[in-house]
């Protein structure tokens, strides 16, 4: 597998565009189009929040019905969540406008929205934006990057990634873009992420590859414990790589799944590290576990702990808070057997052994915790399963961004 | 029932004392004694965190064994959690020193600690402090208040409360003190709370009254989602009111339970409102629910949401975040039936009806949300059950306090 440049337009036959439609932001792009020259098999995973945004309901219908998807229309600024029948009507209007502008079927249009909850989409601005997007779309990498920028809200940087693999002698590309910075605590999948591939693959294999992977990637990140109303991962495969069609469970499937995992994990970590106000990506590994489920509970509780996250913000090796979070994670373990390590580019240090503190150097620990990416590894010595979760530190920036987000 | 002055020393025969032992703090009192002139029936509820502090293990043993308790030794500054066998040994030393100084039985000594996790108690300072406490103890209300101050950590004010009821023609008093400001997300009970009563009551009735009430009081508050290693509520009854002994389920039991509830709810709300960095008590009522369990899930998810809490800090009526939190609470409901209200001393305003926003005045909503106590009421229109949870806003102060707590 090779890392290559680009994002949603890296794979054959995918195009993108972005525009400033003035949905809510007035000084930046806020709409993106992802388009495939031919219809795609589509797989999706969506928020488990009972409160689902209108575009989530729309996409669920499209993906479930087995419709082939050829375009995704995304807007930032307004989430189109808690908007009732009127909000869902705007999804229908969006699909209709995109179908007309692109000359494709209405049920081939997926939709993503992100931003403020409870406000209605100014549909005239959105449909005007669609016409611009349809004219501007092309296969360039730069258009892919610009699309990734247009879907940002409080993100500080666009997030895209692409890899290349070989399947049956053919070059296959998997690329994607994602956004997410706050209201990040996926339960099923997370935020907005759009992955494109030119692989020829059955719909069954595509959906399974995605569903199996989100639990290890997007579902293992947390910025603030708030599971969004809009979480969506869409995976589109247009088959233009002309590889022998990938079937679920085959060797080719494993190669494809690994490539997809690489893209998903990269984007998920980017989202965690770009958490609102974050200054550090905080990675937590639970190892020596009896089961993967136990490991996930432990790792996720630690990255979700406000107290742990503020300690990371302060570069403070406050390991008691980590043990405390593990303790209320819901996983059973013996606190008096736990070993804990901190690690970063600045080095690695063991902090506790069998549940109690070693005579470690606080200065060295602080140095290690002052890097922009820090890892805590907890070994509960019960087995050989492990899991990794990603979060970020909790800083003044988070408060600033969120105390008055709507204005 | 009458509210009266005082806290742990309000009930007959209870004494208290405090001293500056220099456990960790150097400029304030950090040890407290609660003492009863006669041995007490004791009830307790303790953290469900797998990682239990040494004093929690000690108290659980005492309460479970049925020992009569005559003294409680509490220190702030160091939590004696994650301290292994050495830490538990210091509990034994504490009980021994207190028993000697007070002339009581070792297994009549309960212990509470709060503060930094993972550091060992300087036992010489603690035992020296016990001698001072034993000499200084008395029944005055001021000594009760001083004890409530000595057990504070990041709390900004002491928390105490007392009520008087009549049982079988006798005046019975229930009073208590509590501390808690961070690492507050009780799962079973919370932080440190010590309730004293002169009621004559069976051990069974005492424990049941406490266990049944913590689920509606301490377990319904959250400051930061972090369930502490040290959560403890101890309830001591010395019988000096000379009322006919209260049996579980009797009319007198109901009167006693109501008095206990009043004290517990008051202290729980004080803890929530004094959350680290908090500027407002945030009360959330879920009404119109099918079951109390559903109502509790809904109310608690909202007070725990970082995004909702930062919105409250910004006096921003960001109702979408409230609906979002309800959506991931685990409770089922129809988002399109929800009504939501904000209320405070400044007035009451309906924000959404049947899941979508009304044309309310943002200025009026902001005015209502700018008070030091604000209430959000969500009606899901499914039944007649309700629950209330208490939290606080999330501010820069929380970050400041926690980014470098240990230093």
Coordinates of N, CA and C in Angstrom, one line a residue, chain A residues 56-181:
Chain A
X56 N -29.2 13.0 7.3 CA -28.9 11.7 7.8 C -30.0 10.7 7.4
X57 N -31.2 11.2 7.6 CA -32.4 10.4 7.3 C -32.4 10.2 5.7
X58 N -32.1 11.2 5.0 CA -32.1 11.1 3.5 C -31.1 10.1 3.1
X59 N -29.8 10.2 3.6 CA -28.8 9.3 3.1 C -29.1 7.8 3.6
X60 N -29.6 7.7 4.8 CA -30.0 6.3 5.2 C -30.9 5.7 4.2
X61 N -31.9 6.4 3.8 CA -32.9 5.9 2.8 C -32.2 5.5 1.5
X62 N -31.3 6.4 1.0 CA -30.6 6.2 -0.3 C -29.8 4.9 -0.2
X63 N -29.0 4.8 0.9 CA -28.0 3.7 1.1 C -28.8 2.4 1.2
X64 N -29.9 2.5 2.1 CA -30.6 1.3 2.3 C -31.3 0.7 1.1
X65 N -31.8 1.7 0.3 CA -32.6 1.3 -0.9 C -31.7 0.6 -2.0
X66 N -30.4 0.8 -1.8 CA -29.5 0.2 -2.9 C -29.4 1.1 -4.1
X67 N -29.8 2.3 -4.0 CA -29.7 3.2 -5.1 C -28.2 3.4 -5.4
X68 N -27.8 3.6 -6.6 CA -26.4 4.0 -6.9 C -26.3 5.5 -6.8
X69 N -25.2 5.9 -6.1 CA -25.0 7.3 -5.8 C -24.0 7.9 -6.8
X70 N -24.3 9.1 -7.3 CA -23.3 9.7 -8.2 C -22.8 11.0 -7.7
X71 N -23.5 11.6 -6.7 CA -23.1 12.9 -6.3 C -23.4 13.1 -4.8
X72 N -22.5 13.8 -4.1 CA -22.8 14.2 -2.7 C -22.7 15.7 -2.6
X73 N -23.8 16.3 -2.1 CA -23.8 17.7 -1.8 C -23.7 18.0 -0.4
X74 N -22.7 18.8 0.0 CA -22.4 19.0 1.4 C -22.4 20.5 1.7
X75 N -23.0 20.9 2.8 CA -22.9 22.3 3.2 C -22.4 22.4 4.6
X76 N -21.7 23.5 4.9 CA -21.3 23.7 6.3 C -22.1 25.0 6.8
X77 N -22.1 25.2 8.1 CA -22.8 26.4 8.6 C -24.1 26.1 9.3
X78 N -24.9 25.3 8.7 CA -26.2 24.9 9.2 C -26.3 23.4 9.1
X79 N -26.7 22.7 10.2 CA -26.7 21.3 10.3 C -28.0 20.6 9.7
X80 N -29.0 21.4 9.5 CA -30.3 20.9 9.1 C -30.8 19.8 10.0
X81 N -30.6 20.0 11.3 CA -31.0 19.0 12.4 C -32.1 19.7 13.2
X82 N -33.1 19.0 13.7 CA -34.2 19.5 14.5 C -34.9 20.6 13.6
X83 N -35.2 20.2 12.4 CA -35.8 21.2 11.5 C -37.1 20.7 10.9
X84 N -37.5 19.5 11.5 CA -38.9 19.0 11.1 C -39.1 18.6 9.7
X85 N -40.3 18.6 9.3 CA -40.7 18.3 7.9 C -40.1 19.3 6.9
X86 N -40.1 20.6 7.3 CA -39.5 21.6 6.5 C -38.1 21.3 6.1
X87 N -37.3 20.9 7.1 CA -35.9 20.6 6.9 C -35.7 19.4 6.0
X88 N -36.5 18.4 6.1 CA -36.4 17.2 5.3 C -36.8 17.6 3.8
X89 N -37.8 18.5 3.7 CA -38.2 19.0 2.4 C -37.0 19.6 1.7
X90 N -36.2 20.3 2.4 CA -35.0 20.9 1.8 C -34.0 19.9 1.2
X91 N -34.0 18.7 1.9 CA -33.2 17.6 1.3 C -33.7 17.2 -0.1
X92 N -35.0 17.1 -0.1 CA -35.7 16.7 -1.4 C -35.4 17.8 -2.5
X93 N -35.4 19.1 -2.0 CA -35.1 20.1 -3.0 C -33.7 20.1 -3.4
X94 N -32.8 19.8 -2.5 CA -31.4 19.7 -2.8 C -31.1 18.6 -3.8
X95 N -31.7 17.4 -3.6 CA -31.5 16.3 -4.5 C -32.0 16.6 -5.9
X96 N -33.2 17.3 -5.9 CA -33.8 17.7 -7.2 C -32.9 18.6 -8.0
X97 N -32.4 19.7 -7.3 CA -31.6 20.7 -7.9 C -30.3 20.1 -8.4
X98 N -29.7 19.2 -7.6 CA -28.4 18.5 -8.0 C -28.7 17.6 -9.2
X99 N -29.8 16.9 -9.2 CA -30.1 16.0 -10.3 C -30.2 16.7 -11.6
X100 N -30.9 17.9 -11.5 CA -31.1 18.7 -12.7 C -29.8 19.3 -13.2
X101 N -29.0 19.8 -12.3 CA -27.8 20.5 -12.7 C -26.7 19.5 -13.2
X102 N -26.8 18.2 -12.7 CA -25.7 17.3 -13.1 C -26.3 16.3 -14.1
X103 N -27.6 16.3 -14.4 CA -28.1 15.3 -15.3 C -28.1 13.9 -14.8
X104 N -28.4 13.8 -13.5 CA -28.4 12.4 -12.9 C -29.7 12.2 -12.2
X105 N -29.8 11.0 -11.6 CA -31.1 10.7 -10.9 C -31.2 11.3 -9.5
X106 N -32.3 11.7 -9.1 CA -32.5 12.3 -7.8 C -32.1 11.4 -6.7
X107 N -32.4 10.1 -6.8 CA -32.0 9.2 -5.7 C -30.5 8.7 -5.9
X108 N -29.8 9.4 -6.7 CA -28.3 9.2 -6.8 C -27.6 10.3 -6.1
X109 N -28.3 11.2 -5.4 CA -27.7 12.3 -4.7 C -27.7 12.1 -3.2
X110 N -26.6 12.0 -2.6 CA -26.4 12.0 -1.1 C -26.2 13.4 -0.6
X111 N -26.5 13.6 0.7 CA -26.4 15.0 1.2 C -25.8 14.9 2.6
X112 N -24.9 16.0 2.8 CA -24.3 16.1 4.2 C -24.4 17.5 4.6
X113 N -24.8 17.7 5.9 CA -24.8 19.1 6.4 C -24.1 19.1 7.8
X114 N -23.5 20.2 8.1 CA -22.9 20.4 9.4 C -22.9 21.8 9.9
X115 N -23.1 22.0 11.1 CA -23.1 23.4 11.6 C -24.1 23.5 12.7
X116 N -24.8 24.7 12.8 CA -25.7 25.0 13.9 C -27.0 24.1 13.8
X117 N -27.4 23.6 14.9 CA -28.6 22.8 14.9 C -29.8 23.7 15.0
X118 N -30.9 23.3 14.4 CA -32.2 24.0 14.6 C -32.5 25.2 13.7
X119 N -31.6 25.5 12.8 CA -31.9 26.6 11.9 C -32.2 26.0 10.6
X120 N -33.1 26.6 9.8 CA -33.5 26.1 8.5 C -32.5 26.6 7.5
X121 N -32.2 25.7 6.5 CA -31.3 26.0 5.4 C -32.0 27.1 4.5
X122 N -31.2 28.1 4.1 CA -31.7 29.1 3.1 C -31.7 28.4 1.7
X123 N -32.8 27.8 1.3 CA -32.7 26.8 0.2 C -32.3 27.5 -1.1
X124 N -32.7 28.8 -1.3 CA -32.4 29.4 -2.5 C -30.9 29.6 -2.7
X125 N -30.2 29.9 -1.6 CA -28.8 30.0 -1.7 C -28.1 28.7 -2.0
X126 N -28.7 27.6 -1.4 CA -28.2 26.3 -1.6 C -28.3 25.8 -3.0
X127 N -29.5 26.0 -3.6 CA -29.7 25.6 -5.0 C -28.9 26.4 -5.9
X128 N -28.7 27.7 -5.6 CA -27.9 28.5 -6.5 C -26.4 28.0 -6.4
X129 N -26.0 27.6 -5.2 CA -24.7 27.0 -5.0 C -24.5 25.8 -5.8
X130 N -25.5 25.0 -5.9 CA -25.4 23.7 -6.6 C -25.1 23.9 -8.1
X131 N -25.7 24.9 -8.7 CA -25.4 25.3 -10.1 C -24.0 25.6 -10.3
X132 N -23.4 26.4 -9.4 CA -22.0 26.8 -9.5 C -21.1 25.5 -9.3
X133 N -21.5 24.7 -8.4 CA -20.7 23.4 -8.2 C -20.7 22.6 -9.4
X134 N -21.8 22.4 -10.0 CA -21.9 21.6 -11.2 C -21.1 22.1 -12.3
X135 N -20.9 23.4 -12.4 CA -20.1 24.0 -13.5 C -18.6 23.9 -13.2
X136 N -18.3 24.0 -11.9 CA -16.9 24.0 -11.5 C -16.2 22.7 -11.3
X137 N -16.9 21.7 -11.2 CA -16.3 20.4 -10.8 C -15.3 19.9 -11.8
X138 N -14.2 19.3 -11.2 CA -13.2 18.6 -12.0 C -12.4 17.6 -11.2
X139 N -11.6 16.9 -11.9 CA -10.9 15.7 -11.2 C -9.6 16.2 -10.5
X140 N -9.3 17.5 -10.5 CA -8.0 17.9 -9.9 C -7.9 17.6 -8.4
X141 N -6.7 17.4 -8.0 CA -6.5 17.2 -6.5 C -6.8 18.4 -5.8
X142 N -6.5 19.6 -6.4 CA -6.8 20.9 -5.7 C -8.3 21.1 -5.5
X143 N -9.1 20.6 -6.4 CA -10.5 20.8 -6.2 C -11.0 19.9 -5.0
X144 N -10.3 18.7 -4.9 CA -10.6 17.8 -3.7 C -10.2 18.5 -2.4
X145 N -9.1 19.2 -2.4 CA -8.6 19.9 -1.2 C -9.6 21.0 -0.9
X146 N -10.0 21.7 -1.9 CA -10.9 22.9 -1.7 C -12.2 22.4 -1.1
X147 N -12.7 21.2 -1.6 CA -13.9 20.6 -1.1 C -13.8 20.3 0.4
X148 N -12.6 19.8 0.8 CA -12.3 19.4 2.2 C -12.3 20.7 3.0
X149 N -11.9 21.8 2.5 CA -11.9 23.1 3.2 C -13.4 23.6 3.4
X150 N -14.2 23.4 2.3 CA -15.5 24.0 2.3 C -16.4 23.4 3.4
X151 N -16.1 22.1 3.8 CA -17.0 21.4 4.7 C -16.6 21.7 6.2
X152 N -15.5 22.4 6.4 CA -15.1 22.7 7.8 C -16.0 23.6 8.5
X153 N -16.1 23.4 9.8 CA -16.8 24.4 10.7 C -15.7 25.0 11.6
X154 N -15.6 24.5 12.8 CA -14.6 25.0 13.7 C -13.2 24.3 13.5
X155 N -13.2 23.4 12.5 CA -11.9 22.8 12.2 C -10.8 23.8 11.9
X156 N -9.6 23.5 12.2 CA -8.5 24.5 11.9 C -7.8 24.1 10.6
X157 N -8.0 22.9 10.1 CA -7.3 22.5 8.9 C -8.2 21.5 8.2
X158 N -8.1 21.5 6.8 CA -8.8 20.4 6.1 C -8.2 19.1 6.4
X159 N -8.9 18.0 6.1 CA -8.5 16.7 6.4 C -8.7 15.8 5.2
X160 N -7.7 15.3 4.6 CA -7.8 14.4 3.5 C -6.7 13.4 3.4
X161 N -6.9 12.4 2.7 CA -6.0 11.3 2.7 C -6.3 10.3 1.6
X162 N -5.2 9.7 1.0 CA -5.4 8.8 -0.1 C -4.3 7.7 -0.1
X163 N -4.7 6.5 -0.5 CA -3.7 5.4 -0.6 C -4.0 4.7 -1.9
X164 N -3.0 3.9 -2.3 CA -3.1 3.1 -3.5 C -2.8 1.7 -3.2
X165 N -3.5 0.8 -3.7 CA -3.2 -0.7 -3.6 C -3.4 -1.3 -4.9
X166 N -3.0 -2.6 -5.0 CA -3.2 -3.3 -6.2 C -4.1 -4.5 -6.0
X167 N -5.1 -4.6 -6.8 CA -6.1 -5.6 -6.7 C -6.2 -6.3 -8.1
X168 N -5.9 -7.6 -8.1 CA -6.0 -8.4 -9.4 C -5.2 -7.7 -10.5
X169 N -4.0 -7.2 -10.2 CA -3.2 -6.6 -11.2 C -3.6 -5.1 -11.6
X170 N -4.6 -4.6 -11.0 CA -5.1 -3.2 -11.3 C -4.8 -2.3 -10.1
X171 N -4.4 -1.1 -10.4 CA -4.2 -0.1 -9.4 C -5.6 0.4 -8.9
X172 N -5.8 0.3 -7.6 CA -7.0 0.7 -6.9 C -6.7 1.9 -5.9
X173 N -7.5 2.9 -6.0 CA -7.2 4.1 -5.1 C -8.4 4.2 -4.1
X174 N -8.0 4.5 -2.8 CA -9.0 4.8 -1.8 C -8.6 6.2 -1.3
X175 N -9.5 7.2 -1.3 CA -9.2 8.5 -0.8 C -10.4 9.1 -0.1
X176 N -10.2 10.1 0.7 CA -11.3 10.6 1.4 C -11.1 12.0 2.1
X177 N -12.1 12.6 2.5 CA -12.0 13.8 3.2 C -13.0 13.7 4.4
X178 N -12.7 14.5 5.5 CA -13.5 14.5 6.7 C -13.5 15.8 7.3
X179 N -14.5 16.1 8.1 CA -14.5 17.3 8.9 C -15.0 16.9 10.3
X180 N -14.6 17.7 11.3 CA -15.1 17.4 12.6 C -14.1 18.0 13.6
X181 N -14.7 18.7 14.6 CA -13.9 19.3 15.6 C -14.6 19.4 17.0

